[in-house]
Coordinates of C-alpha atoms in Angstrom, one line a residue:
M1 CA -57.8 -17.3 22.0
E2 CA -60.8 -14.9 22.3
R3 CA -59.2 -11.9 20.7
S4 CA -58.9 -9.9 17.5
D5 CA -55.6 -8.4 16.5
P6 CA -55.7 -4.6 16.6
W7 CA -52.1 -4.5 15.2
A8 CA -52.7 -6.9 12.3
G9 CA -50.2 -6.2 9.5
A10 CA -48.2 -3.8 11.6
V11 CA -46.4 -6.0 14.2
A12 CA -46.7 -9.6 15.3
A13 CA -45.7 -11.6 18.3
P14 CA -42.1 -13.0 17.7
L15 CA -42.6 -16.3 19.4
A16 CA -44.4 -19.1 17.5
G17 CA -45.9 -22.1 19.2
R18 CA -48.1 -20.6 21.9
L19 CA -51.2 -22.8 22.1
E20 CA -54.6 -21.1 21.6
K21 CA -57.8 -22.1 23.4
P22 CA -59.1 -24.7 23.7
R23 CA -55.7 -26.0 24.8
T24 CA -54.4 -28.9 26.9
A25 CA -51.1 -27.2 27.8
G26 CA -50.0 -23.7 28.5
L27 CA -52.9 -23.5 31.0
T28 CA -53.4 -20.4 33.2
M29 CA -55.3 -20.7 36.5
V30 CA -56.3 -17.4 38.1
I31 CA -56.7 -17.1 41.9
D32 CA -59.7 -15.0 42.7
K33 CA -59.7 -13.7 46.3
G34 CA -63.0 -11.8 46.0
L35 CA -63.6 -10.0 42.8
G36 CA -67.0 -8.4 42.5
L37 CA -69.3 -9.0 39.5
R38 CA -68.2 -5.9 37.7
E39 CA -64.5 -6.6 38.3
T40 CA -65.1 -10.2 37.0
E41 CA -66.8 -8.8 33.9
D42 CA -63.9 -6.4 33.3
L43 CA -61.3 -9.2 33.7
L44 CA -63.2 -11.5 31.4
E45 CA -63.8 -8.9 28.8
L46 CA -60.1 -8.1 28.6
A47 CA -58.4 -11.4 29.3
A48 CA -60.8 -14.4 29.0
G49 CA -58.7 -15.8 26.1
A50 CA -55.7 -16.0 28.4
I51 CA -57.5 -17.8 31.2
D52 CA -58.3 -21.5 31.5
Y53 CA -59.3 -21.9 35.1
I54 CA -60.5 -19.5 37.9
K55 CA -60.3 -20.7 41.5
L56 CA -62.4 -18.9 44.1
A57 CA -59.7 -19.0 46.7
F58 CA -59.6 -21.0 49.9
G59 CA -63.1 -20.9 51.5
S60 CA -64.1 -17.5 50.2
S61 CA -67.1 -18.8 48.1
L62 CA -68.8 -19.7 51.4
L63 CA -69.0 -16.0 52.1
Y64 CA -70.7 -15.0 48.9
P65 CA -74.4 -14.1 48.7
E66 CA -75.8 -17.1 46.8
P67 CA -77.2 -15.1 43.8
V68 CA -73.9 -13.3 43.4
L69 CA -72.0 -16.6 43.5
E70 CA -74.3 -18.2 40.9
R71 CA -74.0 -15.2 38.6
K72 CA -70.3 -15.0 38.9
I73 CA -69.9 -18.7 38.1
A74 CA -72.2 -18.2 35.1
L75 CA -70.2 -15.3 33.8
I76 CA -67.0 -17.3 34.0
R77 CA -68.5 -20.4 32.3
E78 CA -70.0 -18.2 29.5
R79 CA -66.4 -17.5 28.5
G80 CA -65.4 -21.2 28.3
I81 CA -63.4 -21.1 31.5
H82 CA -63.4 -23.8 34.2
V83 CA -64.3 -22.5 37.7
Y84 CA -63.9 -24.2 41.1
P85 CA -63.9 -23.4 44.8
G86 CA -60.6 -23.5 46.7
G87 CA -59.5 -27.0 47.9
T88 CA -59.5 -25.8 51.5
L89 CA -63.3 -25.8 51.5
Y90 CA -63.5 -29.3 50.2
E91 CA -61.0 -30.4 52.9
L92 CA -63.4 -28.9 55.5
A93 CA -66.4 -30.7 54.0
F94 CA -64.5 -34.0 54.1
V95 CA -63.6 -33.5 57.7
Q96 CA -67.3 -32.9 58.4
G97 CA -68.2 -36.1 56.6
K98 CA -69.9 -34.2 53.8
A99 CA -67.7 -34.8 50.7
A100 CA -70.5 -36.3 48.6
A101 CA -72.9 -33.6 49.6
F102 CA -70.3 -30.9 48.9
A103 CA -69.6 -32.3 45.4
Q104 CA -73.3 -32.4 44.5
R105 CA -73.8 -28.8 45.8
A106 CA -70.8 -27.6 43.9
R107 CA -72.3 -29.0 40.7
D108 CA -75.7 -27.5 41.4
L109 CA -74.1 -24.1 41.9
G110 CA -72.5 -24.4 38.5
F111 CA -68.9 -25.2 39.4
T112 CA -67.2 -27.4 36.8
V113 CA -64.2 -28.7 38.8
L114 CA -63.3 -29.6 42.3
E115 CA -59.8 -29.4 43.8
V116 CA -58.7 -32.2 46.1
S117 CA -55.9 -31.1 48.4
E118 CA -54.5 -31.6 51.8
G119 CA -52.8 -28.3 52.3
T120 CA -54.2 -28.2 55.8
V121 CA -55.9 -31.5 56.5
D122 CA -54.0 -34.8 56.5
L123 CA -55.7 -37.4 54.3
S124 CA -55.2 -41.1 54.1
P125 CA -54.8 -42.5 50.6
A126 CA -58.3 -44.0 50.8
G127 CA -59.7 -40.6 51.9
R128 CA -58.1 -38.8 49.1
R129 CA -59.5 -41.3 46.6
R130 CA -62.9 -41.0 48.1
M131 CA -62.8 -37.2 47.5
I132 CA -61.8 -37.7 43.9
E133 CA -64.5 -40.3 43.4
A134 CA -67.2 -38.1 45.0
A135 CA -66.3 -35.2 42.6
L136 CA -66.3 -37.5 39.5
E137 CA -69.6 -39.1 40.5
A138 CA -71.1 -35.6 40.7
G139 CA -70.1 -35.0 37.1
L140 CA -67.2 -32.7 37.9
A141 CA -63.6 -32.7 36.7
V142 CA -60.9 -33.1 39.3
V143 CA -57.6 -31.2 39.9
T144 CA -55.5 -32.2 42.8
E145 CA -52.8 -30.4 44.7
V146 CA -49.6 -31.9 46.0
G147 CA -47.9 -30.3 49.0
K148 CA -48.6 -28.6 52.3
K149 CA -49.1 -25.0 53.1
D150 CA -47.0 -25.3 56.3
P151 CA -43.4 -24.2 55.6
A152 CA -42.1 -26.8 58.0
S153 CA -43.5 -29.6 55.8
R154 CA -41.0 -29.8 53.0
L155 CA -42.2 -31.4 49.8
Q156 CA -40.2 -34.4 48.7
A157 CA -39.9 -35.3 45.0
A158 CA -40.4 -39.1 45.4
W159 CA -43.6 -38.6 47.5
A160 CA -44.9 -35.9 45.0
L161 CA -44.4 -38.3 42.1
E162 CA -46.1 -41.2 43.9
Q163 CA -49.0 -39.0 44.9
A164 CA -49.4 -37.5 41.4
A165 CA -49.4 -41.0 39.8
A166 CA -52.1 -42.2 42.3
D167 CA -54.2 -39.1 41.6
L168 CA -54.0 -39.4 37.9
A169 CA -54.9 -43.1 38.1
A170 CA -57.9 -42.2 40.2
G171 CA -59.2 -39.8 37.6
A172 CA -57.6 -36.4 38.2
S173 CA -57.0 -34.4 35.0
L174 CA -54.4 -32.0 36.5
V175 CA -52.0 -32.1 39.4
I176 CA -50.9 -28.8 40.9
I177 CA -47.7 -28.4 42.9
E178 CA -48.3 -26.2 45.9
G179 CA -47.0 -22.7 46.0
R180 CA -49.6 -20.9 48.1
D181 CA -51.0 -17.6 47.2
S182 CA -47.8 -15.9 48.4
G183 CA -45.3 -18.0 46.5
V184 CA -43.1 -18.3 49.5
G185 CA -42.1 -21.2 51.8
A186 CA -44.3 -23.9 50.4
G187 CA -44.1 -26.7 47.9
A188 CA -41.8 -25.8 45.0
Y189 CA -40.4 -22.6 46.7
D190 CA -38.1 -21.8 49.5
Q191 CA -38.5 -19.1 52.1
E192 CA -37.4 -16.4 49.6
G193 CA -39.8 -17.6 46.9
R194 CA -37.0 -19.2 44.8
P195 CA -37.8 -22.5 43.1
R196 CA -36.2 -25.5 44.7
E197 CA -34.1 -26.7 41.8
E198 CA -33.5 -30.2 43.1
L199 CA -37.3 -30.8 43.3
V200 CA -38.0 -29.1 40.0
E201 CA -35.3 -31.1 38.2
V202 CA -36.8 -34.5 39.3
L203 CA -40.4 -33.5 38.7
L204 CA -39.8 -32.2 35.2
R205 CA -37.8 -35.3 34.3
E206 CA -40.0 -38.0 35.9
F207 CA -43.6 -36.6 36.1
P208 CA -45.8 -39.3 34.5
R209 CA -47.8 -37.0 32.3
P210 CA -46.0 -33.6 31.8
E211 CA -49.1 -32.0 30.2
A212 CA -51.0 -32.7 33.5
L213 CA -48.5 -30.9 35.7
M214 CA -49.2 -27.3 36.9
W215 CA -47.0 -25.1 39.1
E216 CA -48.5 -22.5 41.4
A217 CA -46.6 -19.4 40.6
P218 CA -48.2 -16.2 42.0
L219 CA -45.1 -14.0 41.6
A220 CA -44.0 -12.6 38.2
K221 CA -40.4 -13.7 38.8
Q222 CA -41.6 -17.2 39.3
Q223 CA -43.7 -17.1 36.1
L224 CA -40.7 -15.9 34.2
Y225 CA -38.6 -18.7 35.7
W226 CA -41.0 -21.4 34.5
I227 CA -41.4 -20.0 31.0
R228 CA -37.6 -19.9 30.7
R229 CA -37.3 -23.4 32.3
A230 CA -40.2 -25.2 30.6
G231 CA -41.3 -23.0 27.7
P232 CA -44.3 -20.8 26.9
N233 CA -46.8 -23.7 27.3
V234 CA -46.0 -24.5 30.9
N235 CA -49.1 -24.8 33.1
L236 CA -49.1 -22.0 35.8
G237 CA -51.6 -21.4 38.6
N238 CA -52.4 -18.9 41.4
V239 CA -51.9 -16.1 38.9
Q240 CA -53.3 -12.8 40.3
P241 CA -56.1 -11.3 38.2
G242 CA -54.0 -8.1 37.5
D243 CA -51.1 -10.2 36.2
V244 CA -53.0 -12.3 33.6
L245 CA -51.9 -10.2 30.6
T246 CA -48.4 -9.8 32.0
L247 CA -48.1 -13.5 32.0
E248 CA -49.6 -13.9 28.6
A249 CA -47.2 -11.2 27.3
M250 CA -44.3 -13.2 28.7
R251 CA -45.6 -16.4 27.2
R252 CA -45.7 -14.7 23.7
A253 CA -42.4 -12.8 24.1
L254 CA -44.1 -9.5 24.3
R255 CA -42.3 -8.4 27.4
G256 CA -38.6 -7.4 27.5
D257 CA -37.4 -10.4 29.6
T258 CA -38.7 -12.9 27.1
L259 CA -38.6 -10.8 23.9
K260 CA -34.8 -10.7 24.1
R261 CA -34.5 -14.5 24.1
A262 CA -37.0 -14.8 21.3
L263 CA -35.1 -12.3 19.1
C264 CA -31.8 -14.1 19.9
R265 CA -33.2 -17.2 18.2
L266 CA -33.8 -15.5 14.9
T267 CA -31.1 -15.4 12.3
E268 CA -32.1 -11.9 11.1
V269 CA -34.0 -9.1 12.7
F270 CA -35.1 -6.1 10.6
G271 CA -32.4 -7.0 8.0
E272 CA -29.7 -7.2 10.6
R273 CA -28.1 -10.1 12.3
A274 CA -29.7 -11.0 15.7
Q275 CA -27.7 -10.1 18.7
E276 CA -25.6 -12.9 20.4
C277 CA -27.1 -14.0 23.7

């Protein structure tokens, strides 16, 4: 992680095992809905070591002045962070018959990844493969998203597993379970933003490559749930920029709700028996 330790010798994070960058698990993807260059610089200066991917949400990158977009992408890449446009924009390009041109242009702008999704547009299996192939042929990595943004379209575990396996076989490096930017009524969550336990149980048990599974989790209560459910190195996405250090603190047991559990695992704390939990 890109950080020094201002508290060295005085206090240490109580939870061992949090992976440092470059890492293949415990990934954090930030959703950027329109940070300016100065805001981006501030975020990266403070928290680049806790960020693995930044997604320029939905079709927002189409609205940037080109020099600003190119500079922003460069700033992110300078910190060793992957950056990609929201999958909605690639869906639109596919509908317009421009998937290959979109992938090439994304590469030319400096993006390192493309997201293949069908949150809005319905894709045939062949169409989804073509989108993955176009990105790979342009020299980009691929992440895919499973699930719809429409609350009426309930994600089924069997279909999600089948789609994830097909995506990974086609060359995707990461499969993201839909949660929207709201964390409510889509994919892994019900209308109250609560994880759908029956879906979660099956996916955690049967997902073909657990390290390639990411859960969109825009709400702090959802992030806490996943850390408790799957450990500090669970992959989480759609994290708000202002919540990056909060999430990293939870991963490292530096916030009360995860610190208590970490202390409970110790046999002795400051010379005393740890509390029972």
